[in-house]
Coordinates of C-alpha atoms and ligand atoms in Angstrom, one line a residue:
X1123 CA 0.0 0.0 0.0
X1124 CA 1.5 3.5 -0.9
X1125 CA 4.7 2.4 -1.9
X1126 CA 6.8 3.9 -4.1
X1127 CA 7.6 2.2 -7.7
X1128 CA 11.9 2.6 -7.1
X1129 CA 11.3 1.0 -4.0
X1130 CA 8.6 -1.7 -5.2
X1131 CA 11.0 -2.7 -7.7
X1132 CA 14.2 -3.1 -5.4
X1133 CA 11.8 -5.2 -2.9
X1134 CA 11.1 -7.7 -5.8
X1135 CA 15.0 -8.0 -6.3
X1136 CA 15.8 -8.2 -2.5
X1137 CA 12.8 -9.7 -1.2
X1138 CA 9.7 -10.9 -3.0
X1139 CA 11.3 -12.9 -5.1
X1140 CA 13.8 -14.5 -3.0
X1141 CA 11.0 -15.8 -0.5
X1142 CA 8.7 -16.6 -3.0
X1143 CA 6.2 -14.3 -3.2
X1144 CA 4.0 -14.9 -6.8
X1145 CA 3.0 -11.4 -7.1
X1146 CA 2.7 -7.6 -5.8
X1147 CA -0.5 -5.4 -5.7
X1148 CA -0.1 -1.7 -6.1
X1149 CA -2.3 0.8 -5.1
X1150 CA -3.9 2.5 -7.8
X1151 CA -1.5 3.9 -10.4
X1152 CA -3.2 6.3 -12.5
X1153 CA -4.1 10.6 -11.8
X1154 CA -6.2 11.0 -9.2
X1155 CA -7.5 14.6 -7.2
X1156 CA -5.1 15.8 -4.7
X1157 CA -6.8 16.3 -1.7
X1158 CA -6.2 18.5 1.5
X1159 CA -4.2 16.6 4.1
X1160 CA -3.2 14.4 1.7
X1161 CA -5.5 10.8 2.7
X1162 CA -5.3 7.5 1.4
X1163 CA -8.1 7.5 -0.3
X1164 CA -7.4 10.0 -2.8
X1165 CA -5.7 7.6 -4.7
X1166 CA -9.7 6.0 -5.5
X1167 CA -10.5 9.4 -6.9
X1168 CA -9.6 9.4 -10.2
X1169 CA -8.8 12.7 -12.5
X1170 CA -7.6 10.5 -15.9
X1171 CA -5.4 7.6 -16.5
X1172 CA -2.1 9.0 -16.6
X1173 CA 0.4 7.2 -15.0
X1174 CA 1.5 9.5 -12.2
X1175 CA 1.2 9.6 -8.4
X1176 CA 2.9 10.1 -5.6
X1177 CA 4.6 6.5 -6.4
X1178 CA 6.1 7.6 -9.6
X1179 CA 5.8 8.6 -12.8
X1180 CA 4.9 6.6 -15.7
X1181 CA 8.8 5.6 -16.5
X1182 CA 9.7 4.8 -13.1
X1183 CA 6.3 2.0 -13.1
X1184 CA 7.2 0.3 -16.4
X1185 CA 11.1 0.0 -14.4
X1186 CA 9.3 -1.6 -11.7
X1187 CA 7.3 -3.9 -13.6
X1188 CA 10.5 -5.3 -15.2
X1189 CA 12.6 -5.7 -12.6
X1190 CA 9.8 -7.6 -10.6
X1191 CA 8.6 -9.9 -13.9
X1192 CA 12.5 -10.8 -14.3
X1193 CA 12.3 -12.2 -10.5
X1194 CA 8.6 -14.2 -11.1
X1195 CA 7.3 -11.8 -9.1
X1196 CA 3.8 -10.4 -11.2
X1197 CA 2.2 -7.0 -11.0
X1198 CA -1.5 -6.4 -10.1
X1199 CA -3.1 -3.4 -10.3
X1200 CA -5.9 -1.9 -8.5
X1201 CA -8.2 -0.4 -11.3
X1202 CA -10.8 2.2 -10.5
X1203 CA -12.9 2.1 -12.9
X1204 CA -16.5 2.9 -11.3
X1205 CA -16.1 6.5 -10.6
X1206 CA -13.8 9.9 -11.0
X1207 CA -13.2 12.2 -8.2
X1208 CA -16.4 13.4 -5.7
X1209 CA -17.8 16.4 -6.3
X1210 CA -14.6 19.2 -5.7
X1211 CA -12.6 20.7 -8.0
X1212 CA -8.4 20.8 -8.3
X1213 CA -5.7 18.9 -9.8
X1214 CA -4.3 16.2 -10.7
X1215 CA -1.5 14.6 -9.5
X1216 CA -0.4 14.7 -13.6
X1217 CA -1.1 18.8 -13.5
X1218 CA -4.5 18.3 -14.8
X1219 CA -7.0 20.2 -14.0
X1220 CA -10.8 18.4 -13.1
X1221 CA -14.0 20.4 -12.0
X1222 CA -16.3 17.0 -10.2
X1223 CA -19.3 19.3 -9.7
X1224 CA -19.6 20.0 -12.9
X1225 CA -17.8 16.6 -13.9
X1226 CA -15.2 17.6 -16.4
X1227 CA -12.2 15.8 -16.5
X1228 CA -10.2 17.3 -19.7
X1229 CA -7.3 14.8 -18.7
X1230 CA -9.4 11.8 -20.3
X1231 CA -11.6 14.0 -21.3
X1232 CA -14.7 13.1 -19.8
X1233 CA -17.6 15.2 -20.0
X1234 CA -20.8 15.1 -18.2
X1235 CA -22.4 13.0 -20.8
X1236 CA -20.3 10.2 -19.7
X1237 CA -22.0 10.2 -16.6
X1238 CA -24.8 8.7 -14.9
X1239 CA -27.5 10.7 -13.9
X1240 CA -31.2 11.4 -13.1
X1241 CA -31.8 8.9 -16.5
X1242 CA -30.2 6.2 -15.4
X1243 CA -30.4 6.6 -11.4
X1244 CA -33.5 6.9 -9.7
X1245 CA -32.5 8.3 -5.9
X1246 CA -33.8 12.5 -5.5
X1247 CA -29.4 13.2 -4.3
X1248 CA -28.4 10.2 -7.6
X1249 CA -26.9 8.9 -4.3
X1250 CA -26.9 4.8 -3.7
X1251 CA -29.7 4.6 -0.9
X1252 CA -30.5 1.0 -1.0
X1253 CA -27.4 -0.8 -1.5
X1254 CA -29.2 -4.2 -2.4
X1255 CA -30.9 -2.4 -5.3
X1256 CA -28.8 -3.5 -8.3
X1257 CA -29.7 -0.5 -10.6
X1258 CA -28.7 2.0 -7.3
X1259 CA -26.1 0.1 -7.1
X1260 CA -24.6 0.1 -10.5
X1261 CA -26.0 3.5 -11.9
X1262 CA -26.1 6.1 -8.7
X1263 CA -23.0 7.5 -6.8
X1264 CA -20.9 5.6 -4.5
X1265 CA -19.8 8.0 -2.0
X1266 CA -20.7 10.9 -4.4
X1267 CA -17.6 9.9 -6.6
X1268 CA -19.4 10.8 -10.2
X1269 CA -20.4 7.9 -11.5
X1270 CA -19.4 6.2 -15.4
X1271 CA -21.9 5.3 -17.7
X1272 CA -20.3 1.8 -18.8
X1273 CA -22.7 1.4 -21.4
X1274 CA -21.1 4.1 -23.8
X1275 CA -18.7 2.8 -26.0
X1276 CA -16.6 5.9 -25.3
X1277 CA -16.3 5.2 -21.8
X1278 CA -15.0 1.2 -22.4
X1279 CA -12.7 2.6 -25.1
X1280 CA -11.0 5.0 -22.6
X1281 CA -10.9 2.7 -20.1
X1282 CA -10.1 -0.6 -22.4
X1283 CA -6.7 1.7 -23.7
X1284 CA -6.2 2.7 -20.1
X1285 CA -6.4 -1.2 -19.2
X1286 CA -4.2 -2.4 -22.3
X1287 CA -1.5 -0.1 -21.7
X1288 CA -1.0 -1.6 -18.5
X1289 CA -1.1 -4.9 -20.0
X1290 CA 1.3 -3.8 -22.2
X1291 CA 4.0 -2.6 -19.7
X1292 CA 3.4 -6.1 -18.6
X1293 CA 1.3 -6.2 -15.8
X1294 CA -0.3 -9.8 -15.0
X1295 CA -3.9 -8.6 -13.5
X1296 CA -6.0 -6.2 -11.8
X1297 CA -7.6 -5.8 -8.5
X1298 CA -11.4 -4.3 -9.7
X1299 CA -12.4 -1.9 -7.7
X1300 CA -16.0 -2.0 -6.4
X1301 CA -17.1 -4.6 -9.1
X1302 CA -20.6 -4.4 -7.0
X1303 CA -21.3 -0.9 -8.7
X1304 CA -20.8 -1.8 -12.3
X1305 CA -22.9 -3.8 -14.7
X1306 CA -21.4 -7.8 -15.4
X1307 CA -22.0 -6.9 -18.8
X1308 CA -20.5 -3.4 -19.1
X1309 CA -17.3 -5.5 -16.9
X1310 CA -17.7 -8.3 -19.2
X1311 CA -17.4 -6.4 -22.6
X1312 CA -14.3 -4.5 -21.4
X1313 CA -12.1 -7.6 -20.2
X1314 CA -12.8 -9.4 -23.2
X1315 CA -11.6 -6.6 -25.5
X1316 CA -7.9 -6.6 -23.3
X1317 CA -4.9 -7.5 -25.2
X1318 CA -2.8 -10.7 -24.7
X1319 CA 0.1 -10.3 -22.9
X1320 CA 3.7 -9.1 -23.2
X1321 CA 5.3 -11.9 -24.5
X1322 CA 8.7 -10.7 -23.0
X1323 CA 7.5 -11.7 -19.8
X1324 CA 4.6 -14.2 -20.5
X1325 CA 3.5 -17.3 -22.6
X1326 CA 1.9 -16.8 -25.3
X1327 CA -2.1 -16.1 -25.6
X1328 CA -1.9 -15.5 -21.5
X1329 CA -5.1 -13.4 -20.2
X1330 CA -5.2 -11.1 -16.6
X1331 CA -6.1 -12.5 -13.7
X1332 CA -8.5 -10.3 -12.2
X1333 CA -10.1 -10.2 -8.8
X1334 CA -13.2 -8.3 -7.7
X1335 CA -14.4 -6.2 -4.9
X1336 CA -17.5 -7.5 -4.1
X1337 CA -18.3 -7.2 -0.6
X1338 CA -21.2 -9.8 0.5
X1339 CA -21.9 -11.2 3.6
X1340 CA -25.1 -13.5 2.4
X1341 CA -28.8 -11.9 2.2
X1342 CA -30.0 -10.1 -0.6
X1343 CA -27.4 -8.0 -1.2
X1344 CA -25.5 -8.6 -4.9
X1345 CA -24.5 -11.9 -5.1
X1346 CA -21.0 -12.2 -6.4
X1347 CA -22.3 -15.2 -8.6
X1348 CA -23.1 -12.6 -11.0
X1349 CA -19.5 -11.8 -11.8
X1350 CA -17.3 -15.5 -11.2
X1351 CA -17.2 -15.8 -15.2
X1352 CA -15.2 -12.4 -14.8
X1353 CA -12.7 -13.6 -12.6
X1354 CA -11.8 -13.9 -9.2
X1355 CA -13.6 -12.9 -5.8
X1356 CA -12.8 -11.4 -2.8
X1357 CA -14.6 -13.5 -0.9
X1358 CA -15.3 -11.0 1.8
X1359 CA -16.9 -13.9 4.0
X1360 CA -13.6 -15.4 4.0
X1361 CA -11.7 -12.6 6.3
X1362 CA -15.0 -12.6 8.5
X1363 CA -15.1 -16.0 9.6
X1364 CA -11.5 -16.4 10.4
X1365 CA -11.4 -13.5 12.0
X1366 CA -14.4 -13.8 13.9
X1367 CA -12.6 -17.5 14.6
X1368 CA -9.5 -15.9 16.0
X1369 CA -11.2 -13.2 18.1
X1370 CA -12.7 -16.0 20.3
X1371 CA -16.2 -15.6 19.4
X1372 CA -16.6 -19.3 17.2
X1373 CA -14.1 -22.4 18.5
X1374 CA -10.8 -23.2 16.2
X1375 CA -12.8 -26.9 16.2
X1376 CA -15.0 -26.1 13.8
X1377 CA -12.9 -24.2 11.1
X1378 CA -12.4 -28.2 10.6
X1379 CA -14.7 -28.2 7.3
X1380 CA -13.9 -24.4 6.5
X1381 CA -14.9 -23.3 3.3
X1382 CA -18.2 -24.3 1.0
X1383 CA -19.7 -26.3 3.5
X1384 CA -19.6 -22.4 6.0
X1385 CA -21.5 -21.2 2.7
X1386 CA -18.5 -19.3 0.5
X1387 CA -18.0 -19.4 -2.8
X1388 CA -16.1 -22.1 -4.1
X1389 CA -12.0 -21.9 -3.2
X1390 CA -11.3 -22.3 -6.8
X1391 CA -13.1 -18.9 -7.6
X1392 CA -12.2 -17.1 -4.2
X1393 CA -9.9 -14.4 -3.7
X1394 CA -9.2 -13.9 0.3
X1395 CA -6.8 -11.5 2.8
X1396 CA -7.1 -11.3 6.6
X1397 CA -6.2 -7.5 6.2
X1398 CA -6.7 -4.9 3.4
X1399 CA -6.2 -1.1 3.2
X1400 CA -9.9 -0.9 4.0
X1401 CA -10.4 -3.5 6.4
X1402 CA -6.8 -1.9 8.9
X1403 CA -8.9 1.3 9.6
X1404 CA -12.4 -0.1 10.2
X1405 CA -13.9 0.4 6.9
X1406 CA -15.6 -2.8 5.2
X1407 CA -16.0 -4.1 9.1
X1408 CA -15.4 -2.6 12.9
X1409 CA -12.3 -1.6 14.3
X1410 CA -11.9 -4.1 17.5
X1411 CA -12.7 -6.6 15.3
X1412 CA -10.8 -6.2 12.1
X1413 CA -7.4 -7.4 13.2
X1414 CA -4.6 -5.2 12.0
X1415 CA -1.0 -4.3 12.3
X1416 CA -1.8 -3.0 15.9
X1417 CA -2.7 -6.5 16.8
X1418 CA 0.3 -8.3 15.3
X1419 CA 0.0 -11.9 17.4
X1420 CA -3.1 -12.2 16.2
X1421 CA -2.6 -11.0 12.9
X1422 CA -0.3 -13.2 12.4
X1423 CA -2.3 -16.7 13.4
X1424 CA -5.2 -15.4 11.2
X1425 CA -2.8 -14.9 8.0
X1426 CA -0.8 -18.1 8.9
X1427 CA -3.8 -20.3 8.9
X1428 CA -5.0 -18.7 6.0
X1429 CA -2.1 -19.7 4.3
X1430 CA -2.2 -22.9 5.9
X1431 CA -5.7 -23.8 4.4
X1432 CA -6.3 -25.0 0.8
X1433 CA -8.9 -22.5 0.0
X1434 CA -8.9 -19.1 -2.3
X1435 CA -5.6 -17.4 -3.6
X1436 CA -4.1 -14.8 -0.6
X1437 CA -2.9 -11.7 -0.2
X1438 CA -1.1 -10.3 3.0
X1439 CA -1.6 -6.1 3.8
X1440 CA 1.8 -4.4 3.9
X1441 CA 1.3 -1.4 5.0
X1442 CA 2.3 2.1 6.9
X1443 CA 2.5 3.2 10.2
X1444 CA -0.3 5.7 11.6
X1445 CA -1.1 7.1 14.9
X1446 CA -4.4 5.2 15.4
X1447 CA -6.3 8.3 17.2
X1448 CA -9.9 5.9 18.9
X1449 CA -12.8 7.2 19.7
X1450 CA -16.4 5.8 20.0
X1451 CA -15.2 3.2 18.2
X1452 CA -14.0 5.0 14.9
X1453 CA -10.2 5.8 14.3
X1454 CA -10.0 9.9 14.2
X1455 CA -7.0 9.2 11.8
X1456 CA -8.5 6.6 9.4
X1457 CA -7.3 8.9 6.6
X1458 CA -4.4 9.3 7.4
X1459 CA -1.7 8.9 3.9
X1460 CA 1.4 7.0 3.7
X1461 CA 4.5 8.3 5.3
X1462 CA 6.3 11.7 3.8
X1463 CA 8.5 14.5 3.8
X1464 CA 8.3 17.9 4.8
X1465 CA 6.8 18.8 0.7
X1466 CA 4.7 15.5 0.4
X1467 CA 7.1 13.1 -1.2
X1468 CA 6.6 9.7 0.2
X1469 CA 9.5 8.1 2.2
X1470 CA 11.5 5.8 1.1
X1471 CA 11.6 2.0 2.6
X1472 CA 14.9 1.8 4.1
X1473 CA 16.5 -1.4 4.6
X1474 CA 19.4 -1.9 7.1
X1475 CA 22.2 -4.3 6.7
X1476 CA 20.9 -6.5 9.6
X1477 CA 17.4 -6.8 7.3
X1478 CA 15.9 -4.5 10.0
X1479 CA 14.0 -1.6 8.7
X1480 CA 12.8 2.2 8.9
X1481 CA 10.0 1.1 11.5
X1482 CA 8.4 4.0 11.9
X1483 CA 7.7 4.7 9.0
X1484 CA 6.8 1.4 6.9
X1485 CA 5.1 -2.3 8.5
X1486 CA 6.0 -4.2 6.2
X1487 CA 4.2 -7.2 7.3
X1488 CA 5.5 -9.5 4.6
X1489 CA 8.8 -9.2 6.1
X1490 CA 7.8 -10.5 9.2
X1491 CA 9.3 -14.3 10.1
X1492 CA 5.9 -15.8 10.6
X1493 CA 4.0 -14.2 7.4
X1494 CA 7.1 -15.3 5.3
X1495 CA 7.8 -18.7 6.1
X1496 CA 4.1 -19.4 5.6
X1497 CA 4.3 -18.1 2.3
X1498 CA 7.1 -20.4 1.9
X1499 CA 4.9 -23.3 3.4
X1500 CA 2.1 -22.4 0.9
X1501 CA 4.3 -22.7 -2.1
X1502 CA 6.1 -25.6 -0.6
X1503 CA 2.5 -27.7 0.1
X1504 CA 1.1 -26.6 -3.3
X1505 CA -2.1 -28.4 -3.4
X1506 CA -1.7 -31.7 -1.1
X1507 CA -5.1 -31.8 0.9
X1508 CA -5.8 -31.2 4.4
X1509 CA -5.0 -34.3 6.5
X1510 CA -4.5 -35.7 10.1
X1511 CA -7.0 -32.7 11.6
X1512 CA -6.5 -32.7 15.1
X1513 CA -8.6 -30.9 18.1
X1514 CA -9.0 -30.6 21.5
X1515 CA -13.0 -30.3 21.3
X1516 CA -12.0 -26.8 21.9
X1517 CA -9.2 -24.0 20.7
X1518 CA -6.6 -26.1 19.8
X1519 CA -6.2 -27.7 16.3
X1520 CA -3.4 -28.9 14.2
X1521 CA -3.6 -30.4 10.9
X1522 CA -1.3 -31.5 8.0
X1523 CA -1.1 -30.9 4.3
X1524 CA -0.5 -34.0 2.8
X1525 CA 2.9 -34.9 4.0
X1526 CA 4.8 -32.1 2.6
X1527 CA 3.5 -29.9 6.2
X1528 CA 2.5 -30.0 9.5
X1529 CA 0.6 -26.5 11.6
X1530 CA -0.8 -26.3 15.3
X1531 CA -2.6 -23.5 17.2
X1532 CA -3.0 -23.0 20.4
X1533 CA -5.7 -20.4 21.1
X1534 CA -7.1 -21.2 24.5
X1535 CA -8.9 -18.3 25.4
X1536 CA -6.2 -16.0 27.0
X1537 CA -3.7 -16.9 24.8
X1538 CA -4.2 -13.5 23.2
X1539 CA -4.1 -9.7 23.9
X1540 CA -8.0 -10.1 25.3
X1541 CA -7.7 -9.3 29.0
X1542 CA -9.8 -11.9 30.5
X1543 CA -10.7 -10.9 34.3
X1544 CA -13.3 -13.9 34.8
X1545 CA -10.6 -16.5 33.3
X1546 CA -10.1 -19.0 36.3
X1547 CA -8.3 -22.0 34.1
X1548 CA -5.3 -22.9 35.4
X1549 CA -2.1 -22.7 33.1
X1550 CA -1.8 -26.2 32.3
X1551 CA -5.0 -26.2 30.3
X1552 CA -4.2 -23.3 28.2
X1553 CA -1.3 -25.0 26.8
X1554 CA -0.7 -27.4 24.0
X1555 CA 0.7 -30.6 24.7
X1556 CA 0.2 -33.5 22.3
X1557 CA 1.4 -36.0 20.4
X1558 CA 0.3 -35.6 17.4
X1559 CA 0.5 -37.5 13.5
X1560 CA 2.2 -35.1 11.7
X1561 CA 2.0 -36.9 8.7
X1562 CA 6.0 -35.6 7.6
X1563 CA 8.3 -38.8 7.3
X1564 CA 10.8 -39.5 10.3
X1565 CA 13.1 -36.7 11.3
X1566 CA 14.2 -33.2 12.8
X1567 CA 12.3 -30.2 11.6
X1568 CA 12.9 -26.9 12.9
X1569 CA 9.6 -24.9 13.6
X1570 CA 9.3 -22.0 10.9
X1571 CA 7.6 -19.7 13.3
X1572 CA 9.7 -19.1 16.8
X1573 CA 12.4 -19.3 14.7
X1574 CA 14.1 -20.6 11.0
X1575 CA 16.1 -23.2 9.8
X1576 CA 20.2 -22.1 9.4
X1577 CA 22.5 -23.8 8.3
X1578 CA 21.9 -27.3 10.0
X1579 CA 20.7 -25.6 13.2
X1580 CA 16.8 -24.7 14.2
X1581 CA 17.1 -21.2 15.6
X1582 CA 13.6 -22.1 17.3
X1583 CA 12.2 -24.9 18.4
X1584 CA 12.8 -28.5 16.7
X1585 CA 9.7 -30.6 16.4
X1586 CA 11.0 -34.6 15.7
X1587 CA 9.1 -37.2 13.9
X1588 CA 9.2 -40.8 14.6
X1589 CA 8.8 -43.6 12.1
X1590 CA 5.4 -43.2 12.2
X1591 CA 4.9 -39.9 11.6
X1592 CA 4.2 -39.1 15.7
X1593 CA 6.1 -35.9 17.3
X1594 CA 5.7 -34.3 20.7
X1595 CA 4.2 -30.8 20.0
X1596 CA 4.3 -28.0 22.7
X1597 CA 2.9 -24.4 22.2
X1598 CA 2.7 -22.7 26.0
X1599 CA -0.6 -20.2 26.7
X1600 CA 2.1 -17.5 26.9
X1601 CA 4.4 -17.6 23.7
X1602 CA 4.8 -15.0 21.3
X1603 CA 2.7 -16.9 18.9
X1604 CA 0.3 -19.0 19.0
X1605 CA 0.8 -21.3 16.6
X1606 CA 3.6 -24.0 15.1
X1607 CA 4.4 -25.1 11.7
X1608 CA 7.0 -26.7 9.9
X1609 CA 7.5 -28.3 6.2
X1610 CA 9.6 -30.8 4.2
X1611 CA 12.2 -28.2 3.2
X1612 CA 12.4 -27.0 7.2
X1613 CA 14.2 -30.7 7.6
X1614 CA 17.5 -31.0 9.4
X1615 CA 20.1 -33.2 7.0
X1616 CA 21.0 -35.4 10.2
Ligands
LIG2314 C1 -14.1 9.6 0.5 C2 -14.7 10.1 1.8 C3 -16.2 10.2 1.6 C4 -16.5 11.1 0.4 C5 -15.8 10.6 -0.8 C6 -16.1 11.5 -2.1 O1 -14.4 9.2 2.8 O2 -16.8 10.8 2.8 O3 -17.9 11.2 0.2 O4 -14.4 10.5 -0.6 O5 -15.4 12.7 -1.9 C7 -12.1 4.8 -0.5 C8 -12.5 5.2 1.0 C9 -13.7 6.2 1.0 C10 -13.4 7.4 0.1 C11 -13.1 6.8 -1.3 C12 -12.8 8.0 -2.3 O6 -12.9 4.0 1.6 O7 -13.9 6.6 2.3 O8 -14.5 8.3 0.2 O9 -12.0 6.0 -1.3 O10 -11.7 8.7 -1.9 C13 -18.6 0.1 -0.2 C14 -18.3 -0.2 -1.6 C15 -16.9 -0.7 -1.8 C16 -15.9 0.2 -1.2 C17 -16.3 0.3 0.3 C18 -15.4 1.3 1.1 O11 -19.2 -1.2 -2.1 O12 -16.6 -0.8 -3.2 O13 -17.6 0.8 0.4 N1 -14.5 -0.2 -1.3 C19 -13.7 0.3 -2.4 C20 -12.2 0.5 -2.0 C21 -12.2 1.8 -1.1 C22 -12.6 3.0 -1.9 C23 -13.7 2.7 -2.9 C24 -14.2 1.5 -3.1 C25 -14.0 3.8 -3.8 O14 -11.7 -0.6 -1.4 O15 -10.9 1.9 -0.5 O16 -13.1 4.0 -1.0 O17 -13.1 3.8 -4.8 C26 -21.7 -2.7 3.1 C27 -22.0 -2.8 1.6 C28 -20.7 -2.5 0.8 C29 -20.0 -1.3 1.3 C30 -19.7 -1.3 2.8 C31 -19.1 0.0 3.2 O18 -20.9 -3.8 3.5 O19 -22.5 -4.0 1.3 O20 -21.0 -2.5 -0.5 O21 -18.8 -1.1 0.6 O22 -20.9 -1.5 3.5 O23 -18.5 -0.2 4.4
LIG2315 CA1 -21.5 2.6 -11.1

């Protein structure tokens, strides 16, 4: 989120490649309104499709796309294609100039024909009012942003060039945004028009992959069945469940069948994160029970078993640091932007010689031990099933995949950062201590998440299986995770 392209580029070369990571999403590339304060969220607001933001310019993005497809590691951009800016007038962050009242955009140009309007949406304010009405939905404002009329030819066309130039560059997909407030059909006519890709970087006759924003929770809101020919989904459910899970409020037992059979879509078709830019400050959910950055032991045993489980194709948040400002339940500073300088210019990542970085500026979540060793467990277990489940009838589970890898959690109730006065359990029952069919043949593993495998050495714990597949597994209520996991290629040679 928010990073710059120079920097995006050398994290491919230093990092995201190197530990395996398949792809990087960037935050939306093209002009957008520059807004007081500078938030976030101006980077949905679009002015035209210029490639320019605060990121970098057009020249310093096709630089990063290279570097990162010359280490396997793709590109996937988050398209805004629903709207332009709300209704305020300014520039772009390309220099142009864009009036929303009066919705004229002369970088693209749009003009207010291109918009949908008293014609086309029936709310008094062209607002969206009832958000399971598919034509407010699709044809009034989201927010006020001014709203496209995807039925114009025009409109696809700009878009469509917009789309293929990206393609072009060599990008490998796109992160829709707000897929529930455009027409399948309008979606559908402009995908299928995309050009193959780059053959520099791709096979031949290869198509984007392209996920969706479609938030549904079940009921009659829009059912993202409407758009699974188009690609992916964000299976919204996904982050809710787990979360939910993890929180306390549903028993790590019964994730044992997680998936279909809890009523989301098909794995096959799903798209899933734990965090997202939205989801860290409260939007798309509460804050107290989104689980972000701020709660990082429990942010990390939600992503690892979403790694862990054979379901959907993740992505991990790596984000910036803000001052979360609470109140009533809302954070005063959900806006706030990415780190800058004095005139605005976002901050570099800084990376130090001991692989430590500028903290207080940047996350970086997919640098921490336990998010990127799991990645390395996900690519490592591929798609062996889910075998051996284990549980205590209660908050501890462990299960294998296939015999490739082996995870347990511990999550007896105050395991985590929940303060819980009216606990009277004794220790002994909080902890983990099993032996457990690991399903790994015989040998000495080191555990990938209190510590890594170097050299021939486990700089963690060491978790050894018997002939049978049988080891002794121990997670104590008060570890700095919660959880254990180890894989065929976290083996010690003797
Ligand atoms: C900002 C201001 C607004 C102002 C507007 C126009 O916050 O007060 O009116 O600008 O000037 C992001 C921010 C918005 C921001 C917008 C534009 O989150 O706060 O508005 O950028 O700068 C719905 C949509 C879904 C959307 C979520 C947030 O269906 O598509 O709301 N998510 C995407 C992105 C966001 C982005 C946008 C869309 C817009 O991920 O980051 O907005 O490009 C139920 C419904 C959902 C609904 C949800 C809202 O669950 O079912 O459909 O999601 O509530 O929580
Ligand atoms: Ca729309």
């Amino acid at each position: 989120m928010e990073w710059k392209y120079d920097d995006i580029g050398d994290e491919c070369e230093r990092f995201l490649g190197p530990y395996g990571y398949g792809g990087v999403q960037v935050s939306p590339v093209n002009e957008h309104a520059i807004m007081d304060g500078r938030p976030w969220y101006e980077r949905y607001q679009p002015v035209s499709y210029v490639i320019q933001t605060r990121s970098g310019n057009e020249r310093q993005f096709r630089r990063m796309v290279e570097r990162c497809n010359r280490m396997g590691v793709r590109v996937y951009v988050d398209i805004v294609l629903n709207h332009m800016t709300g209704g305020q007038q300014g520039f772009g962050t390309a220099g142009n100039r864009f009036n929303g009242h009066e919705q004229q955009y002369p970088g693209v140009p749009f003009t207010p024909e291109h918009f949908n309007g008293p014609e086309s949406c029936p709310t008094d304010n062209l607002e969206i009012i009832d958000w399971d009405d598919p034509v407010q939905s699709r044809n009034c404002r989201l927010f006020g942003l001014r709203d496209l009329k995807h039925s114009l030819e025009y409109v696809r066309q700009k878009q469509i060039a917009f789309l293929n130039k990206l393609i072009d560059i060599g990008v490998a997909g796109f992160r829709c945004d707000a897929s529930t407030h455009m027409w399948p059909e309008d979606l559908k006519n402009i995908f299928s028009r995309l050009n193959n890709f780059n053959v520099q970087f791709f096979p031949p006759n290869s198509r984007p992959f392209i996920y969706h924003e479609i938030i549904y929770y079940g009921g009659s809101g829009i059912n993202p069945n409407e758009y699974i020919s188009l690609g992916r989904i964000i299976e919204f459910r996904f982050w809710k469940e787990i979360t939910n899970v993890f929180r306390g409020n549903n028993q790590l037992r019964w994730l044992r069948n997680f998936g279909t059979e809890w009523g989301l879509i098909d794995g096959t078709n799903a798209f899933i994160m734990i965090d997202s830019h939205d989801l860290r400050v409260g939007h798309n959910g509460q804050l107290g029970f989104n689980i972000n950055c701020f709660e990082p032991r429990l942010l990390k045993a939600a992503t690892a078993f979403m790694l862990a489980w054979n379901y959907g194709i993740p992505r991990i948040l790596s984000s910036y640091r803000w001052k979360q400002i609470i109140k009533d339940g809302k954070d005063l500073n959900e806006w706030v932007g990415p780190p800058t300088d004095l005139f605005g210019n976002i901050i570099s990542v800084k990376i130090n010689p001991d692989k430590s970085w500028n903290d207080e500026y940047w996350i970086c979540e997919h640098r921490w031990r336990q998010i990127y060793n799991m990645v390395r467990f996900r690519s490592i277990v591929g798609d062996e099933p889910i075998l051996n489940w284990w549980d205590n009838g209660d908050n501890q589970i462990a299960f294998s995949r296939g015999h490739s890898g082996f995870i347990a959690f511990n999550l007896q109730k105050s395991n985590m950062n929940i303060i819980d006065n009216n606990n009277t359990d004794n220790n002994d029952s909080l902890e983990l201590r099993q032996r457990l069919q690991t399903g790994l043949p015989a040998g000495t593993y080191c555990d990938i998440i209190s510590g890594d495998l170097n050299g021939n050495h486990c700089t963690g714990k060491t978790i050894i299986v018997d002939e049978n597949g049988l080891a002794d597994i121990y997670i104590g209520h008060d570890e700095s995770d919660i959880f254990l996991a180890t894989h065929l290629d976290a083996k010690l040679s003797k």
